[in-house]
Structure formats: C-alpha cells, structure tokens
Amino acid sequence: MRLAIIGTGYVGLVTGACFAEVGHHVLCVDIDPRKVAVLNAGGIPIYEPGLEDLVHRNTAAGRLRFTCSTATAVAEAEVIFICVPTPPQPDGSVDLSFIEGVAREIAAHLTEYRIIVDKSTVPVKTGEKVAETLRRYSRTPTEFDVVSNPEFLREGFAVEDLMNPDRIVIGTSSVRPVPKMREVYAPFAAPLIVTDTNSAELIKHAANSFLALKISYINAISAICEAAGANVLEVANGMGMDERIGRRFLNAGIGFGGSCFSKDFSAFIKIVEQLGYDFRLLKEVQRINTDQMDRFFKKIQETLWVLKDKRLGVLGLAFKQNTDDVRTSPAVDLCQRLLREGARLRVHDPKAMEKARAVLPPSDAVEYVDDPDEVSAGCDALVIATEWPHFAKLDLARARRQMTTAILFDGRNLLDRAEAEAHGFLYRGVGR
Ligand code: UGA
C-alpha cells in the first residue's frame, strides 16, 4: 500500500520505517530540507535502537523515501499520516498550529479521496477540527475521511513497540476508512480497536496520565517506605504480582520526565478543565513528581552537608535508558540544582552527552567523562540519575579506591545495596 507520513520526527520516522519494513511503500515528508538531505544521504537524526538498520534496509529496497513535498505525498498516497509536533504553550495547553498547517497544506493538494490519519498526540475533538479545516481549504470539493490513530511507542523501544504493539486504536466517524486501516495494520499481530474519533483521542491522554499516576503512586509509597523502614522494591514486587496491578511502571526513582509525559499531562489537565472537569487527581500526581526530585536532592544535600565545591560524579543524563533525549530530563534537572549550589560535576551518559552539552555546557564546573568507571575519580559522591542497565555493573571496588569519600546516591535503585555496603559505600537509594 502507498502511505505518506507528514512530519519525519521521532514518531514519523520510526512509523515510516516500520511500515516500510512490513512491505508498504512509504514517502516521509518534512519541512526541514536539511533533515531530508541527511536522511537521503543515509544519516539518522535520532538515536533509537534498531532504527538505522531499518531505515537503510528499506531505503535500499526502495520502499522508504524522503521528500519536502506534501503535494507529492498527497498525490501518491492512499493514506496520509500526520506526525507533527504538538508542543506545549506557556499555559500548558497544546499548540495545534502545526496540525492545522498540515491540514491546510493537504487540503490545497487534495483532488481525490484520501484517508487522513492523525498520529500526533492531540486534545480530544481535534479530528473534528482537522476535518473542518480540510473542507474549508480544499480547492475542489473532494471526499476524505479523518482517522485518529494514536501512537503508544516508548522512546528507546520505539521500533520494538511499533513492530509489536499491545493494541492499535482506530478512531473514525465513518465506516469507509476502516477496511483500508485494517489493511495498513494487517502485518502487525495486535488487537485492533475501532472506535469513534473522540474516544480514540482520549485513549492516548488517558493512558499516558494513568502511567504517570502509576509512577507517582510508587514514588509516594517510596517516601512512606523511607519513613517506615520498609523496602519499596519488596512492596512493588508484592503489589505487581497481582495481575490487576502488574509490576511494570512501578519503579520508584527521581520522578518521571521526558517530553511526552510532562507535556501530555499538563495538556490533559487543561483539556479536561475546558470540558468543565477539575482533574485534581492528576494535579496531585504532578505534585508528587516534583516532591520526589526535591526529596532526592535534599537527601544529597543533607548527607554531604555543604555542596559548594563538592565534587560529584553523575551517571546518566538522558530522561531514561536507551535514548539520547535530554528534554525534561530529571537527570539534567538534578545536575542544574547541584550546580546552583556550587557543586562540581563529572558527568557521563552512554548516548546523551552530545545533546546534554546544549543544556549543560561544559565548564570548570561540568566535566564530560567518556568512561562510566572514570566518573567517580576524585569525587565526594556518585549519583545514578538514569536507569541505564549497565550502570548496575559498575566497578565498585575501583570507584571506592578513586573516590575521596565513598557515598553513593542511587536515584534509580539499580545497585545491590548489600554489595555497595560491602565495598564500604554509604548507600542512599530511593525508598529502601
Ligand atoms: C511514554 C509512554 O510510555 C508511551 O506509551 C507513549 O507513547 C509516549 O510516552 C508518548 O506519549 O509519546 P516515553 O516518554 O518514551 O513513553 O517514556 P516512558 O518509558 O514511559 O518513561 C517516562 C518516564 O518515566 C522516564 O523518565 C522514566 O525514567 C520514568 N519511569 C518509568 C519511572 O520513573 N518509573 C517507571 O517505573 C517507569
């Protein structure tokens, strides 16, 4: 099938590559000619496991192409996916100008029936607005259908999630696009839910908020564990074995981050407010998230007493494992707080150091270190800020030897506490 993707960013590029991998012919469009040139020359603008292979294999096979021309995309493709950013505005609401712009541009080139699919995360009722825009700006009266098809991929696991989705949600107000949408997704072995557009749009915000709530819940429990002398890992395991709860997303830490959760969360609170509902539960989830970072920072401050001129090694800068993304990263937030107190940092991340340099410029106070086992050299304390699994295999004996004082703050509960203590460390985890 011939498909087009408008917006070759995170979601667009991975979606396009995965559709091509299952045999569709995909044309990816982006307004940025430099990005299109990079992709056409075999470069990949983001780090995502497995993506490079997928892009190279499918461009070589002629199933994946990149262009700046929306006109070509509208002319060639039966189904057009909108994957453009929906950034937050200062008041937390969503800026839908990219979505509107794309809808207008599609309308300008629409001459025969097309299915226009929104994959970007948008407020409920956006599909209705997109349809209205397409009608308003079409040069000739042309039939089309608008479908909502939210994306649930996680950064760092994007290819895996797209190739093996838990479910596929198709929201539409007409039955006409359903067979084609089934055909698009036929190669993916996942249950397909067909529903109305508003419900599909809500599923995305409701799901993301629920996941954030799950994290804040276990983070709140971690605070209780610390006060009660219990272990949050044991509590999470015990809770998670109940199938109704599940163990995933019950890892206490320094709070959730990333551009999606934070943005969608504030947006959803705003959207439901406009619908007349005060979602106080979600506001509390947000507050717990901020508290969690405050408590961790305070733990460092209280343990080290004076932070000024203390040297700290920080492992992890990305907002989570498997990504180079540092947007709304709790790890970067923590570094910035430490710097404000006059601490000196030696930082490392296996993938995010390049992007981190823009938000955490190298200076007398910030030194970038390539080898994770070198980070602790000369430090008063070591902090684990991102859950990269290999940080759990740190050479603790070496760290102990090269540190000034043996103090470990494990913001992601990655290390075995007993082992760290056996190496002579004062160990401070989260909720244990
Ligand atoms: C999230 C959702 O998981 C995806 O389903 C959704 O498609 C995506 O947002 C989106 O809207 O685009 P993502 O932001 O990539 O995906 O990251 P997550 O894996 O959900 O992690 C978010 C944050 O929560 C990270 O900072 C992570 O470290 C933290 N986290 C996660 C915890 O602190 N504890 C956990 O148990 C799980």
Short mmCIF file of C-alpha atoms and ligand atoms in Angstrom, two decimals:
data_model
loop_
_atom_site.label_atom_id
_atom_site.label_comp_id
_atom_site.label_asym_id
_atom_site.label_seq_id
_atom_site.Cartn_x
_atom_site.Cartn_y
_atom_site.Cartn_z
CA MET A 1 0.00 0.00 0.00
CA ARG A 2 1.16 3.56 -0.66
CA LEU A 3 1.42 5.58 2.53
CA ALA A 4 2.68 9.06 3.38
CA ILE A 5 3.97 10.36 6.67
CA ILE A 6 3.90 14.13 7.19
CA GLY A 7 6.47 15.07 9.82
CA THR A 8 9.64 12.97 9.93
CA GLY A 9 10.42 13.48 13.60
CA TYR A 10 10.54 10.85 16.27
CA VAL A 11 7.16 9.24 15.72
CA GLY A 12 7.07 9.90 11.97
CA LEU A 13 10.46 8.43 11.13
CA VAL A 14 10.03 5.29 13.22
CA THR A 15 6.47 4.78 11.97
CA GLY A 16 7.53 5.25 8.35
CA ALA A 17 10.45 2.84 8.71
CA CYS A 18 8.29 0.18 10.38
CA PHE A 19 5.52 0.49 7.77
CA ALA A 20 8.17 0.08 5.05
CA GLU A 21 9.63 -2.93 6.86
CA VAL A 22 6.28 -4.77 6.64
CA GLY A 23 6.07 -4.10 2.90
CA HIS A 24 4.26 -0.78 2.45
CA HIS A 25 5.64 1.93 0.17
CA VAL A 26 6.23 4.96 2.36
CA LEU A 27 7.00 8.56 1.49
CA CYS A 28 8.13 10.59 4.51
CA VAL A 29 7.73 14.36 4.29
CA ASP A 30 9.48 17.01 6.35
CA ILE A 31 9.61 20.79 6.04
CA ASP A 32 13.28 20.81 7.04
CA PRO A 33 15.33 20.34 3.83
CA ARG A 34 18.49 19.66 5.86
CA LYS A 35 16.84 16.75 7.65
CA VAL A 36 15.56 15.34 4.37
CA ALA A 37 19.05 15.69 2.87
CA VAL A 38 20.60 13.90 5.88
CA LEU A 39 18.08 11.06 5.60
CA ASN A 40 18.52 10.78 1.84
CA ALA A 41 22.29 10.56 2.41
CA GLY A 42 21.82 7.65 4.85
CA GLY A 43 22.09 9.64 8.10
CA ILE A 44 19.74 9.15 11.06
CA PRO A 45 18.96 12.30 13.08
CA ILE A 46 17.99 10.48 16.31
CA TYR A 47 19.31 7.56 18.33
CA GLU A 48 16.84 4.72 18.58
CA PRO A 49 17.88 1.06 18.84
CA GLY A 50 17.35 -0.80 15.55
CA LEU A 51 16.24 2.27 13.59
CA GLU A 52 19.33 2.80 11.49
CA ASP A 53 19.25 -0.75 10.08
CA LEU A 54 15.56 -0.46 9.36
CA VAL A 55 15.93 2.85 7.51
CA HIS A 56 18.93 1.71 5.49
CA ARG A 57 17.38 -1.63 4.54
CA ASN A 58 14.10 -0.09 3.41
CA THR A 59 15.56 2.89 1.55
CA ALA A 60 17.83 0.44 -0.31
CA ALA A 61 14.77 -1.67 -1.16
CA GLY A 62 13.03 1.45 -2.50
CA ARG A 63 10.15 1.19 -0.03
CA LEU A 64 11.14 4.23 2.05
CA ARG A 65 11.72 7.68 0.58
CA PHE A 66 12.10 11.21 1.96
CA THR A 67 10.93 14.50 0.48
CA CYS A 68 9.90 18.04 1.34
CA SER A 69 6.89 17.90 -0.97
CA THR A 70 3.48 17.45 0.63
CA ALA A 71 1.99 17.75 -2.87
CA THR A 72 3.77 14.55 -3.96
CA ALA A 73 2.66 12.80 -0.77
CA VAL A 74 -1.00 13.73 -1.30
CA ALA A 75 -0.83 12.74 -4.95
CA GLU A 76 0.80 9.34 -4.30
CA ALA A 77 -0.53 8.03 -1.00
CA GLU A 78 -3.90 6.47 -0.21
CA VAL A 79 -3.40 7.04 3.48
CA ILE A 80 -1.64 10.12 4.87
CA PHE A 81 -0.40 10.08 8.47
CA ILE A 82 0.07 13.37 10.32
CA CYS A 83 3.01 13.02 12.74
CA VAL A 84 3.92 16.63 13.51
CA PRO A 85 4.77 18.05 16.95
CA THR A 86 2.06 19.34 19.27
CA PRO A 87 4.23 21.43 21.62
CA PRO A 88 3.03 22.94 24.90
CA GLN A 89 2.13 26.62 25.20
CA PRO A 90 3.19 28.64 28.26
CA ASP A 91 -0.16 27.94 29.98
CA GLY A 92 0.17 24.16 29.47
CA SER A 93 -2.36 23.95 26.62
CA VAL A 94 -1.38 22.45 23.27
CA ASP A 95 -0.13 24.42 20.28
CA LEU A 96 -2.02 22.90 17.35
CA SER A 97 -0.67 25.22 14.69
CA PHE A 98 1.50 22.51 13.06
CA ILE A 99 -1.51 20.19 12.81
CA GLU A 100 -3.63 22.99 11.31
CA GLY A 101 -0.84 23.94 8.90
CA VAL A 102 -0.52 20.37 7.64
CA ALA A 103 -4.30 20.02 7.27
CA ARG A 104 -4.36 23.19 5.16
CA GLU A 105 -1.47 22.01 3.05
CA ILE A 106 -3.09 18.61 2.44
CA ALA A 107 -6.34 20.39 1.54
CA ALA A 108 -4.53 22.51 -1.02
CA HIS A 109 -3.46 19.39 -2.94
CA LEU A 110 -6.48 17.16 -2.40
CA THR A 111 -8.04 16.04 -5.70
CA GLU A 112 -9.35 12.54 -4.91
CA TYR A 113 -10.46 10.51 -1.87
CA ARG A 114 -7.78 10.20 0.81
CA ILE A 115 -7.68 8.96 4.39
CA ILE A 116 -6.00 11.47 6.67
CA VAL A 117 -4.79 9.90 9.89
CA ASP A 118 -3.72 11.83 12.95
CA LYS A 119 -0.97 10.05 14.89
CA SER A 120 0.24 13.08 16.86
CA THR A 121 -0.98 13.34 20.46
CA VAL A 122 -3.82 15.85 20.34
CA PRO A 123 -6.67 17.10 22.53
CA VAL A 124 -9.99 15.35 22.18
CA LYS A 125 -12.09 16.86 19.32
CA THR A 126 -9.01 17.73 17.20
CA GLY A 127 -10.16 15.28 14.50
CA GLU A 128 -13.33 17.33 14.06
CA LYS A 129 -11.25 20.48 13.61
CA VAL A 130 -8.94 18.77 11.10
CA ALA A 131 -11.97 17.65 9.05
CA GLU A 132 -13.39 21.17 9.15
CA THR A 133 -10.04 22.63 8.02
CA LEU A 134 -9.78 20.13 5.16
CA ARG A 135 -13.29 21.04 3.99
CA ARG A 136 -12.65 24.76 4.30
CA TYR A 137 -9.33 24.85 2.44
CA SER A 138 -9.93 22.25 -0.31
CA ARG A 139 -9.82 23.90 -3.72
CA THR A 140 -12.36 21.44 -5.17
CA PRO A 141 -14.97 19.54 -3.14
CA THR A 142 -13.17 16.25 -2.51
CA GLU A 143 -14.15 13.32 -0.31
CA PHE A 144 -11.89 12.33 2.56
CA ASP A 145 -12.02 10.71 5.98
CA VAL A 146 -10.19 11.74 9.11
CA VAL A 147 -8.99 8.97 11.42
CA SER A 148 -7.42 9.18 14.87
CA ASN A 149 -4.69 6.57 15.34
CA PRO A 150 -2.73 7.42 18.50
CA GLU A 151 0.82 6.16 18.91
CA PHE A 152 1.92 4.44 22.12
CA LEU A 153 5.62 3.86 21.42
CA ARG A 154 8.20 4.50 24.12
CA GLU A 155 11.42 6.30 23.28
CA GLY A 156 14.30 3.85 23.41
CA PHE A 157 11.97 0.97 22.47
CA ALA A 158 10.24 2.69 19.57
CA VAL A 159 10.98 0.10 16.89
CA GLU A 160 10.15 -2.79 19.22
CA ASP A 161 6.88 -1.13 20.32
CA LEU A 162 5.84 -0.25 16.78
CA MET A 163 6.56 -3.71 15.40
CA ASN A 164 4.85 -5.43 18.35
CA PRO A 165 2.11 -3.11 19.61
CA ASP A 166 -0.19 -4.08 22.50
CA ARG A 167 -3.12 -2.66 20.56
CA ILE A 168 -3.94 -0.49 17.57
CA VAL A 169 -6.59 2.19 18.04
CA ILE A 170 -8.58 3.43 15.05
CA GLY A 171 -10.99 6.27 15.73
CA THR A 172 -13.35 7.39 12.98
CA SER A 173 -16.80 8.83 12.45
CA SER A 174 -17.36 6.84 9.23
CA VAL A 175 -17.06 3.16 8.30
CA ARG A 176 -15.44 3.94 4.94
CA PRO A 177 -11.75 4.15 6.03
CA VAL A 178 -11.90 1.06 8.28
CA PRO A 179 -11.03 -1.65 5.68
CA LYS A 180 -8.01 0.37 4.45
CA MET A 181 -6.83 1.00 8.01
CA ARG A 182 -7.13 -2.75 8.68
CA GLU A 183 -5.03 -3.36 5.57
CA VAL A 184 -2.35 -0.91 6.77
CA TYR A 185 -2.09 -2.75 10.08
CA ALA A 186 -2.72 -6.31 8.79
CA PRO A 187 1.01 -7.26 9.04
CA PHE A 188 1.06 -6.37 12.75
CA ALA A 189 -0.19 -9.08 15.10
CA ALA A 190 -2.14 -6.91 17.53
CA PRO A 191 -5.77 -6.42 18.50
CA LEU A 192 -7.32 -3.55 16.56
CA ILE A 193 -9.88 -1.39 18.33
CA VAL A 194 -12.27 0.53 16.10
CA THR A 195 -14.00 3.35 17.92
CA ASP A 196 -15.20 6.92 17.46
CA THR A 197 -12.66 9.72 16.94
CA ASN A 198 -13.14 11.44 20.30
CA SER A 199 -12.70 8.19 22.25
CA ALA A 200 -9.54 7.34 20.29
CA GLU A 201 -8.06 10.74 21.05
CA LEU A 202 -8.94 10.38 24.72
CA ILE A 203 -7.40 6.89 24.97
CA LYS A 204 -3.94 8.36 24.39
CA HIS A 205 -4.12 11.08 27.05
CA ALA A 206 -5.91 8.79 29.49
CA ALA A 207 -3.28 6.05 29.05
CA ASN A 208 -0.26 8.36 29.45
CA SER A 209 -1.77 10.01 32.53
CA PHE A 210 -2.51 6.63 34.07
CA LEU A 211 1.09 5.51 33.57
CA ALA A 212 2.34 8.74 35.16
CA LEU A 213 -0.08 8.15 38.02
CA LYS A 214 1.34 4.65 38.49
CA ILE A 215 4.87 6.06 38.77
CA SER A 216 3.82 8.79 41.20
CA TYR A 217 1.96 6.20 43.26
CA ILE A 218 5.05 4.07 43.75
CA ASN A 219 7.15 7.19 44.35
CA ALA A 220 4.74 8.21 47.12
CA ILE A 221 5.00 4.67 48.53
CA SER A 222 8.80 5.03 48.42
CA ALA A 223 8.55 8.08 50.69
CA ILE A 224 6.40 6.04 53.10
CA CYS A 225 8.90 3.16 52.93
CA GLU A 226 11.71 5.51 53.94
CA ALA A 227 9.70 6.79 56.89
CA ALA A 228 8.66 3.28 57.94
CA GLY A 229 11.95 1.46 57.32
CA ALA A 230 10.41 -0.72 54.59
CA ASN A 231 11.76 -1.54 51.12
CA VAL A 232 9.90 -0.18 48.09
CA LEU A 233 11.37 -2.91 45.86
CA GLU A 234 9.72 -5.58 48.01
CA VAL A 235 6.47 -3.62 48.13
CA ALA A 236 6.45 -3.11 44.33
CA ASN A 237 7.14 -6.81 43.74
CA GLY A 238 4.37 -7.82 46.11
CA MET A 239 1.92 -5.37 44.54
CA GLY A 240 2.96 -6.15 40.98
CA MET A 241 2.27 -9.87 41.29
CA ASP A 242 -1.40 -9.01 41.43
CA GLU A 243 -2.32 -9.27 37.74
CA ARG A 244 -4.77 -6.41 38.12
CA ILE A 245 -1.86 -4.12 39.07
CA GLY A 246 1.18 -5.51 37.20
CA ARG A 247 4.85 -4.92 38.04
CA ARG A 248 5.71 -2.63 35.10
CA PHE A 249 5.93 1.12 35.77
CA LEU A 250 6.26 0.50 39.50
CA ASN A 251 9.92 1.53 39.68
CA ALA A 252 10.47 4.28 42.21
CA GLY A 253 13.09 6.84 41.24
CA ILE A 254 13.73 10.54 40.94
CA GLY A 255 10.41 11.21 39.21
CA PHE A 256 9.24 10.77 35.65
CA GLY A 257 10.48 13.01 32.86
CA GLY A 258 10.59 13.15 29.10
CA SER A 259 8.87 15.45 26.69
CA CYS A 260 5.72 13.31 26.37
CA PHE A 261 4.63 12.68 29.94
CA SER A 262 5.21 16.22 31.17
CA LYS A 263 3.60 17.83 28.13
CA ASP A 264 0.64 15.45 27.82
CA PHE A 265 -0.01 15.66 31.48
CA SER A 266 -0.32 19.45 31.65
CA ALA A 267 -2.25 19.40 28.37
CA PHE A 268 -4.73 16.84 29.65
CA ILE A 269 -5.38 18.81 32.83
CA LYS A 270 -6.06 21.87 30.65
CA ILE A 271 -8.23 19.97 28.15
CA VAL A 272 -10.49 18.47 30.81
CA GLU A 273 -10.66 21.86 32.53
CA GLN A 274 -12.07 23.29 29.31
CA LEU A 275 -14.58 20.42 29.30
CA GLY A 276 -15.64 21.50 32.79
CA TYR A 277 -13.81 18.90 34.90
CA ASP A 278 -11.24 19.71 37.56
CA PHE A 279 -8.84 16.72 37.45
CA ARG A 280 -7.40 17.18 40.93
CA LEU A 281 -6.04 13.63 40.98
CA LEU A 282 -3.69 14.47 38.11
CA LYS A 283 -2.59 17.72 39.72
CA GLU A 284 -1.58 15.67 42.75
CA VAL A 285 0.33 13.21 40.54
CA GLN A 286 2.28 16.20 39.22
CA ARG A 287 2.96 17.48 42.74
CA ILE A 288 4.23 14.07 43.90
CA ASN A 289 6.57 14.03 40.90
CA THR A 290 8.11 17.37 41.85
CA ASP A 291 8.31 16.32 45.51
CA GLN A 292 10.17 13.14 44.55
CA MET A 293 13.01 15.13 42.97
CA ASP A 294 13.01 17.61 45.89
CA ARG A 295 13.33 14.74 48.39
CA PHE A 296 16.19 13.15 46.46
CA PHE A 297 18.03 16.44 46.18
CA LYS A 298 17.53 17.08 49.90
CA LYS A 299 18.94 13.62 50.64
CA ILE A 300 22.14 14.56 48.79
CA GLN A 301 22.29 17.94 50.46
CA GLU A 302 21.75 16.58 53.97
CA THR A 303 24.29 13.79 53.51
CA LEU A 304 27.03 15.99 52.03
CA TRP A 305 26.16 18.98 54.26
CA VAL A 306 27.87 21.73 52.21
CA LEU A 307 27.55 21.26 48.45
CA LYS A 308 29.74 24.17 47.44
CA ASP A 309 32.94 22.86 45.80
CA LYS A 310 31.97 19.24 46.46
CA ARG A 311 32.79 17.03 43.51
CA LEU A 312 30.01 14.70 42.36
CA GLY A 313 30.04 12.05 39.65
CA VAL A 314 26.70 11.81 37.84
CA LEU A 315 25.86 8.70 35.83
CA GLY A 316 23.08 9.35 33.34
CA LEU A 317 21.80 12.49 31.63
CA ALA A 318 19.02 11.14 29.38
CA PHE A 319 15.48 11.21 30.80
CA LYS A 320 15.56 7.41 30.81
CA GLN A 321 17.54 4.45 29.49
CA ASN A 322 18.03 3.66 25.77
CA THR A 323 17.68 7.20 24.50
CA ASP A 324 19.78 10.28 23.80
CA ASP A 325 16.83 12.54 24.68
CA VAL A 326 17.52 15.04 27.46
CA ARG A 327 14.28 17.06 27.15
CA THR A 328 12.63 17.41 30.57
CA SER A 329 15.21 15.02 31.94
CA PRO A 330 15.17 14.58 35.73
CA ALA A 331 18.90 13.81 35.50
CA VAL A 332 19.64 17.20 33.90
CA ASP A 333 17.32 18.92 36.37
CA LEU A 334 19.28 17.32 39.22
CA CYS A 335 22.62 18.44 37.72
CA GLN A 336 21.32 22.01 37.38
CA ARG A 337 20.20 22.04 41.02
CA LEU A 338 23.59 20.75 42.15
CA LEU A 339 25.37 23.39 40.08
CA ARG A 340 23.23 26.15 41.57
CA GLU A 341 24.55 25.06 44.99
CA GLY A 342 28.13 25.38 43.76
CA ALA A 343 28.89 21.66 43.30
CA ARG A 344 31.34 20.48 40.63
CA LEU A 345 30.19 17.66 38.37
CA ARG A 346 31.78 14.87 36.39
CA VAL A 347 29.01 13.57 34.14
CA HIS A 348 28.54 10.63 31.81
CA ASP A 349 25.81 9.16 29.63
CA PRO A 350 26.34 6.42 27.04
CA LYS A 351 24.19 8.17 24.39
CA ALA A 352 23.05 11.61 25.58
CA MET A 353 26.32 13.51 26.15
CA GLU A 354 26.20 15.34 22.84
CA LYS A 355 22.63 16.59 23.33
CA ALA A 356 23.29 17.32 27.02
CA ARG A 357 26.08 19.75 26.16
CA ALA A 358 23.46 22.22 24.89
CA VAL A 359 21.59 22.31 28.21
CA LEU A 360 24.54 21.62 30.48
CA PRO A 361 27.50 23.33 28.81
CA PRO A 362 30.97 22.01 29.68
CA SER A 363 32.74 24.43 32.04
CA ASP A 364 35.01 24.49 35.09
CA ALA A 365 32.08 23.01 36.99
CA VAL A 366 30.90 20.45 34.43
CA GLU A 367 33.28 17.88 33.02
CA TYR A 368 32.12 15.28 30.49
CA VAL A 369 33.69 11.83 31.01
CA ASP A 370 33.61 9.07 28.39
CA ASP A 371 34.21 6.06 30.63
CA PRO A 372 31.50 5.40 33.26
CA ASP A 373 34.05 3.80 35.58
CA GLU A 374 36.18 7.00 35.40
CA VAL A 375 33.32 9.28 36.51
CA SER A 376 33.84 8.76 40.22
CA ALA A 377 37.57 9.69 40.15
CA GLY A 378 38.29 12.29 42.83
CA CYS A 379 34.58 12.59 43.74
CA ASP A 380 32.95 13.03 47.13
CA ALA A 381 29.87 11.16 45.95
CA LEU A 382 28.49 9.25 42.99
CA VAL A 383 24.91 9.70 41.77
CA ILE A 384 22.96 7.37 39.48
CA ALA A 385 20.39 9.52 37.70
CA THR A 386 19.27 7.43 34.70
CA GLU A 387 18.33 3.75 34.66
CA TRP A 388 20.86 2.55 32.03
CA PRO A 389 21.11 -1.16 32.96
CA HIS A 390 24.91 -1.34 32.65
CA PHE A 391 25.34 1.18 35.49
CA ALA A 392 24.36 -1.75 37.72
CA LYS A 393 27.64 -3.44 36.69
CA LEU A 394 29.83 -0.55 37.80
CA ASP A 395 33.27 -1.48 39.13
CA LEU A 396 32.54 -0.60 42.76
CA ALA A 397 35.99 -1.62 44.04
CA ARG A 398 37.62 0.78 41.60
CA ALA A 399 35.09 3.53 42.41
CA ARG A 400 35.83 3.10 46.13
CA ARG A 401 39.58 3.35 45.52
CA GLN A 402 39.40 6.51 43.41
CA MET A 403 36.80 8.45 45.39
CA THR A 404 37.54 10.94 48.15
CA THR A 405 34.60 9.75 50.21
CA ALA A 406 32.57 6.62 49.44
CA ILE A 407 28.99 7.84 49.13
CA LEU A 408 26.52 6.54 46.59
CA PHE A 409 23.13 8.07 45.72
CA ASP A 410 21.20 5.57 43.66
CA GLY A 411 18.31 7.55 42.16
CA ARG A 412 17.06 4.55 40.21
CA ASN A 413 17.60 1.73 42.73
CA LEU A 414 19.89 -0.01 40.24
CA LEU A 415 22.55 -1.29 42.58
CA ASP A 416 22.53 -4.11 45.10
CA ARG A 417 22.58 -2.24 48.39
CA ALA A 418 24.35 -5.03 50.29
CA GLU A 419 27.08 -5.22 47.66
CA ALA A 420 27.61 -1.45 47.71
CA GLU A 421 27.86 -1.51 51.51
CA ALA A 422 30.22 -4.48 51.38
CA HIS A 423 32.52 -2.28 49.26
CA GLY A 424 32.45 0.33 52.01
CA PHE A 425 29.91 2.71 50.49
CA LEU A 426 27.37 4.74 52.36
CA TYR A 427 24.39 3.82 50.17
CA ARG A 428 21.33 6.05 49.69
CA GLY A 429 18.67 4.65 47.35
CA VAL A 430 15.02 5.58 46.91
CA GLY A 431 12.57 4.04 49.36
CA ARG A 432 14.85 1.30 50.60
C1 UGA B 1 5.60 7.44 27.20
C2 UGA B 1 4.62 6.26 27.18
O1 UGA B 1 5.16 5.16 27.94
C3 UGA B 1 4.36 5.79 25.75
O2 UGA B 1 3.40 4.74 25.73
C4 UGA B 1 3.85 6.98 24.93
O3 UGA B 1 3.63 6.62 23.58
C5 UGA B 1 4.88 8.11 24.99
O4 UGA B 1 5.09 8.49 26.37
C6 UGA B 1 4.36 9.27 24.18
O5 UGA B 1 3.35 9.84 24.54
O6 UGA B 1 4.90 9.55 23.12
P1 UGA B 1 8.27 7.71 26.97
O7 UGA B 1 8.05 9.15 27.27
O8 UGA B 1 9.13 7.32 25.82
O9 UGA B 1 6.84 6.97 26.70
O10 UGA B 1 8.92 7.08 28.26
P2 UGA B 1 8.50 6.03 29.42
O11 UGA B 1 9.19 4.75 29.18
O12 UGA B 1 7.03 5.99 29.57
O13 UGA B 1 9.18 6.76 30.68
C7 UGA B 1 8.76 8.06 31.09
C8 UGA B 1 9.49 8.49 32.36
O14 UGA B 1 9.05 7.73 33.48
C9 UGA B 1 11.01 8.31 32.32
O15 UGA B 1 11.61 9.44 32.93
C10 UGA B 1 11.25 7.07 33.13
O16 UGA B 1 12.52 7.02 33.72
C11 UGA B 1 10.15 7.19 34.18
N1 UGA B 1 9.74 5.91 34.80
C12 UGA B 1 9.19 4.94 34.04
C13 UGA B 1 9.89 5.74 36.17
O17 UGA B 1 10.37 6.62 36.89
N2 UGA B 1 9.47 4.56 36.72
C14 UGA B 1 8.91 3.56 35.98
O18 UGA B 1 8.55 2.51 36.56
C15 UGA B 1 8.77 3.77 34.61
#
